[in-house]
XYZ file of C-alpha atoms in Angstrom:
355
model
C 110.292 -39.692 107.076
C 110.111 -36.858 109.531
C 108.469 -36.531 112.959
C 107.638 -32.963 114.082
C 108.853 -31.811 117.503
C 106.145 -29.546 118.968
C 106.636 -27.405 122.069
C 103.722 -25.350 123.400
C 101.888 -25.828 120.090
C 104.819 -24.564 118.027
C 106.769 -26.620 115.492
C 110.312 -26.081 116.714
C 112.147 -28.986 115.041
C 111.780 -32.078 112.804
C 113.246 -35.493 113.570
C 114.255 -36.983 110.201
C 115.084 -40.631 109.443
C 116.551 -41.434 106.000
C 116.898 -44.609 103.893
C 119.379 -45.127 101.102
C 118.142 -48.302 99.445
C 114.972 -50.352 98.928
C 115.714 -52.626 101.847
C 116.050 -49.676 104.255
C 112.872 -48.133 102.811
C 110.894 -51.255 103.775
C 112.314 -50.989 107.312
C 111.226 -47.305 107.466
C 107.596 -48.366 106.844
C 107.715 -50.461 109.999
C 109.379 -47.856 112.285
C 107.867 -44.475 111.290
C 104.863 -44.890 113.602
C 107.216 -45.573 116.509
C 109.276 -42.561 115.442
C 106.210 -40.309 115.532
C 105.190 -41.689 118.910
C 108.674 -41.086 120.286
C 108.550 -37.578 118.767
C 105.330 -36.853 120.665
C 106.861 -38.223 123.884
C 109.954 -36.080 123.394
C 107.810 -33.009 122.646
C 105.833 -33.496 125.838
C 109.039 -33.991 127.834
C 110.671 -30.904 126.327
C 107.537 -28.827 126.986
C 107.389 -29.994 130.613
C 111.087 -29.237 131.082
C 110.573 -25.768 129.668
C 107.650 -25.145 132.013
C 109.705 -26.358 134.977
C 112.624 -24.143 133.967
C 110.351 -21.104 133.690
C 108.758 -21.945 137.037
C 112.188 -22.277 138.648
C 113.212 -18.883 137.262
C 109.948 -17.339 138.445
C 110.311 -18.895 141.916
C 113.896 -17.686 142.149
C 112.804 -14.220 141.076
C 110.081 -14.157 143.732
C 112.604 -15.388 146.306
C 114.969 -12.555 145.394
C 112.136 -10.015 145.587
C 111.170 -11.327 149.037
C 114.786 -11.163 150.247
C 115.044 -7.604 148.923
C 111.825 -6.586 150.651
C 113.060 -8.005 153.979
C 116.330 -6.089 153.600
C 114.443 -2.903 152.701
C 112.092 -3.194 155.659
C 115.032 -3.717 158.023
C 116.546 -0.412 156.847
C 113.308 1.457 157.582
C 112.686 -0.282 160.928
C 116.243 0.426 162.086
C 115.765 4.097 161.195
C 112.475 4.336 163.094
C 113.937 2.600 166.168
C 117.072 4.748 166.379
C 117.116 6.847 169.546
C 120.836 7.572 169.892
C 121.196 9.508 166.623
C 120.128 12.974 165.606
C 117.351 13.268 163.030
C 119.861 14.728 160.575
C 122.079 11.655 160.949
C 119.060 9.361 160.515
C 118.231 11.089 157.215
C 121.823 10.824 155.974
C 121.984 7.133 156.910
C 118.617 6.276 155.357
C 119.193 7.940 151.972
C 122.661 6.327 151.777
C 121.367 2.831 152.564
C 118.384 3.144 150.234
C 120.608 4.472 147.461
C 122.943 1.496 147.889
C 120.311 -1.272 147.929
C 118.420 0.202 144.948
C 121.649 0.594 142.950
C 121.188 4.336 142.499
C 124.066 6.681 141.768
C 122.656 9.634 143.686
C 120.105 10.010 146.506
C 119.019 13.485 147.536
C 116.431 15.112 149.768
C 115.159 18.540 148.733
C 113.634 20.404 151.683
C 111.589 23.600 151.595
C 113.428 26.560 153.055
C 111.919 29.625 154.747
C 111.159 31.177 151.355
C 109.254 28.079 150.267
C 111.921 26.973 147.769
C 113.054 23.345 147.591
C 116.800 23.118 148.146
C 119.078 20.076 148.202
C 119.921 19.779 151.919
C 120.887 16.092 152.109
C 122.782 14.114 149.465
C 124.517 10.775 148.982
C 126.397 9.645 145.891
C 127.868 6.239 145.131
C 131.550 6.102 146.096
C 131.270 9.849 146.858
C 131.592 10.413 143.133
C 129.648 13.678 143.167
C 129.430 16.521 145.680
C 126.165 18.261 146.515
C 127.240 21.339 144.548
C 128.161 19.277 141.465
C 124.910 17.334 141.652
C 122.716 20.404 141.948
C 124.611 22.188 139.165
C 124.352 19.236 136.762
C 120.732 18.569 137.715
C 119.729 22.157 137.084
C 121.653 22.149 133.825
C 119.210 19.432 132.770
C 116.304 21.819 133.489
C 115.217 19.684 136.454
C 114.944 22.408 139.076
C 113.029 20.978 142.006
C 113.086 24.336 143.761
C 110.520 25.586 141.225
C 108.457 22.405 141.061
C 105.813 23.550 143.492
C 104.551 25.730 140.643
C 106.194 23.894 137.716
C 105.392 21.180 135.203
C 106.405 18.252 137.397
C 104.526 19.136 140.571
C 101.117 17.949 139.370
C 102.306 14.452 138.485
C 104.418 14.237 141.612
C 101.647 15.178 144.045
C 98.713 13.511 142.282
C 100.329 10.090 141.750
C 102.456 10.153 144.890
C 105.615 9.626 142.830
C 107.281 10.518 139.537
C 109.405 8.134 137.448
C 111.400 8.821 134.318
C 113.178 5.844 132.734
C 113.055 3.836 129.490
C 109.516 2.649 130.321
C 108.292 6.095 131.388
C 109.574 8.509 128.770
C 107.218 10.967 127.057
C 108.218 14.081 125.107
C 108.288 16.241 128.227
C 110.534 13.696 129.944
C 112.887 13.562 126.958
C 113.224 17.330 127.082
C 113.981 17.246 130.796
C 116.601 14.490 130.484
C 118.330 15.702 127.326
C 120.548 18.368 128.858
C 122.272 16.597 131.739
C 123.920 13.418 132.999
C 120.863 11.887 134.684
C 119.568 8.899 132.699
C 116.683 7.844 134.961
C 115.214 8.788 138.331
C 112.292 8.449 140.688
C 110.990 11.144 143.028
C 108.407 11.099 145.836
C 106.886 14.029 147.743
C 107.378 14.174 151.514
C 104.649 15.793 153.587
C 105.843 17.452 156.797
C 103.067 18.078 159.349
C 100.524 17.748 156.554
C 102.257 20.177 154.186
C 104.197 19.441 151.002
C 107.629 20.086 152.482
C 110.245 18.009 150.670
C 111.073 15.776 147.687
C 113.111 12.574 147.908
C 114.993 11.757 144.690
C 116.941 8.683 143.558
C 118.803 9.116 140.271
C 121.091 7.138 137.972
C 123.838 8.677 135.891
C 125.702 5.508 134.863
C 122.809 3.360 133.570
C 119.225 3.876 132.454
C 117.746 1.970 135.389
C 114.230 0.588 135.029
C 112.312 1.196 138.255
C 110.112 -1.729 139.336
C 106.767 -1.419 141.097
C 108.289 -2.897 144.269
C 111.174 -0.411 144.237
C 108.854 2.560 143.749
C 106.713 1.390 146.672
C 109.845 1.105 148.826
C 110.894 4.648 147.867
C 107.443 5.891 148.921
C 107.810 4.074 152.269
C 111.220 5.689 152.682
C 109.482 9.035 152.200
C 107.355 8.257 155.279
C 110.483 7.629 157.376
C 112.036 10.865 156.117
C 108.794 12.673 156.996
C 109.072 11.435 160.588
C 112.674 12.681 160.843
C 111.857 16.070 159.291
C 108.894 16.537 161.640
C 111.158 15.841 164.622
C 113.657 18.412 163.344
C 110.843 20.953 162.973
C 109.598 20.157 166.477
C 113.100 20.436 167.961
C 113.602 23.764 166.185
C 110.398 25.067 167.776
C 111.612 23.978 171.221
C 114.964 25.693 170.595
C 113.262 28.950 169.567
C 111.019 28.906 172.635
C 113.904 28.057 174.963
C 116.065 30.784 173.435
C 113.382 33.386 174.160
C 112.920 32.035 177.683
C 116.658 32.184 178.411
C 116.680 35.861 177.593
C 113.589 36.389 179.745
C 115.193 34.637 182.735
C 117.886 37.369 182.879
C 115.222 39.912 183.847
C 113.792 37.874 186.746
C 114.813 38.826 190.302
C 115.070 35.225 191.511
C 118.113 33.025 191.028
C 117.640 30.610 188.113
C 119.914 28.043 186.527
C 119.521 25.116 184.119
C 121.531 21.949 184.621
C 122.078 18.834 182.523
C 120.343 15.853 184.132
C 123.042 13.264 183.410
C 126.090 15.254 184.549
C 124.767 18.039 186.782
C 126.736 20.591 184.724
C 125.173 24.061 184.628
C 124.083 24.944 181.086
C 122.748 28.414 181.920
C 122.591 30.743 184.935
C 120.755 34.061 184.966
C 122.206 37.435 185.935
C 120.510 37.473 189.333
C 122.124 34.174 190.397
C 125.518 35.234 189.017
C 125.287 38.501 190.982
C 124.339 36.576 194.143
C 127.341 34.261 193.754
C 129.743 36.916 192.519
C 130.724 34.838 189.472
C 129.197 33.221 186.385
C 127.767 29.876 187.458
C 127.479 28.614 183.843
C 129.651 25.547 183.213
C 130.086 24.773 186.911
C 128.925 21.674 188.807
C 125.432 22.360 190.152
C 126.120 20.144 193.178
C 128.455 22.824 194.567
C 125.339 24.940 195.128
C 122.548 22.466 195.820
C 122.425 18.741 196.387
C 120.717 16.510 193.864
C 117.477 15.205 195.361
C 118.331 11.742 194.080
C 121.438 11.871 196.284
C 119.494 13.269 199.226
C 116.945 10.452 199.161
C 119.285 7.735 197.905
C 118.202 4.358 199.256
C 114.819 5.647 200.433
C 112.768 3.908 197.751
C 109.378 4.821 199.224
C 110.266 8.494 198.845
C 112.346 8.359 195.707
C 109.873 6.675 193.367
C 106.702 8.750 193.822
C 108.440 11.980 194.808
C 111.122 12.185 192.135
C 110.685 9.844 189.196
C 106.994 10.429 188.524
C 106.902 14.231 188.750
C 108.058 16.849 186.250
C 108.157 19.554 188.926
C 109.523 19.193 192.470
C 109.639 21.842 195.233
C 111.482 21.696 198.530
C 113.179 23.888 201.178
C 116.893 23.661 201.872
C 119.781 25.453 203.538
C 122.153 26.930 200.925
C 125.626 27.194 202.416
C 126.979 29.722 199.859
C 124.278 32.231 200.831
C 123.958 31.127 204.485
C 120.212 31.100 203.952
C 117.275 28.757 203.947
C 115.705 28.959 200.493
C 112.724 27.551 198.665
C 113.712 25.615 195.543
C 111.695 24.409 192.569
C 113.039 22.091 189.847
C 111.215 21.599 186.525
C 112.101 18.999 183.883
C 112.803 20.376 180.386
C 114.841 19.863 177.216
C 117.949 21.882 176.488
C 118.445 23.623 173.122
C 120.045 20.537 171.564
C 117.459 18.124 172.970
C 119.415 16.930 176.023
C 117.463 16.185 179.200
C 117.791 19.115 181.588
C 116.052 20.730 184.540
C 115.399 24.339 185.485
C 116.050 25.261 189.132
C 114.586 28.370 190.809
C 115.928 29.643 194.154
C 113.763 31.967 196.324
C 114.675 33.525 199.658
C 112.042 32.362 202.179
C 112.095 35.854 203.783
C 111.072 37.611 200.552
């Protein structure tokens, strides 16, 4: 006789008991009901074990996803809280770390240039296996030219959905055509908006495997795009400050009053105009500003009632002082500013009180 073993409603096995003579056959009549009952008990046990195994796998999978998400968020938070690195270094670090944790072979950031074309300006590749030039060449050989995407076939999907994925799960005829000519097997791309404008594309690509991009990974890539946006906006802002300061420096050379700019931390002179250089008889640039004027923090050192409101809370300070090099009493004004590379600096103007 045979007792079916059923798991989740499916007949997966049969438990068979055999007899070889009449005496054994009589014994079978007395045990088959027990056999069937034991078969049902075993089926229920096997089904419960299978459910528990699946639940354990699911729980482990969710635990891994949660651990990954915590690691991903730490990367983004560290990037946002970095104050001692340039924005360019932040971008390089972020795309490298994201490429590593998502097991990508290449991570690249295409940024719009002055002509409006998207060019690969930042790149990371696993084990430095591919240079920027090699990557761009191979990528373009596959007809995936991001520099033309603002008017091309991929831009609509990229902007409308907020991302574009091509892998084994997302592969239509257009995607097959794009991927057929080069080494890239799968990739995801997200647009990056800089000051409200479509200004860059962040790409993660695989050349060694056809990676399947999960929903969680795509969401993380989109969040990375927000961090890259912040860094690119800071670069754009710093560039504007540099352009303005560059124009001002040239303008200062045509002013009749002595002007110099000094670094706050060191006191070193970063710029001195022609008028001040003529007054001194030498180029003051690169010299220690304290040889000409005392730092107000030194003058009022220890006088906390003066120092706090007078110096630390004001961006512009004016005072009158005797300048030994000129043997004159002069009016001075100092204005806080940023130097071309973002360093804290101050602009000092010297005026003869008799003028």
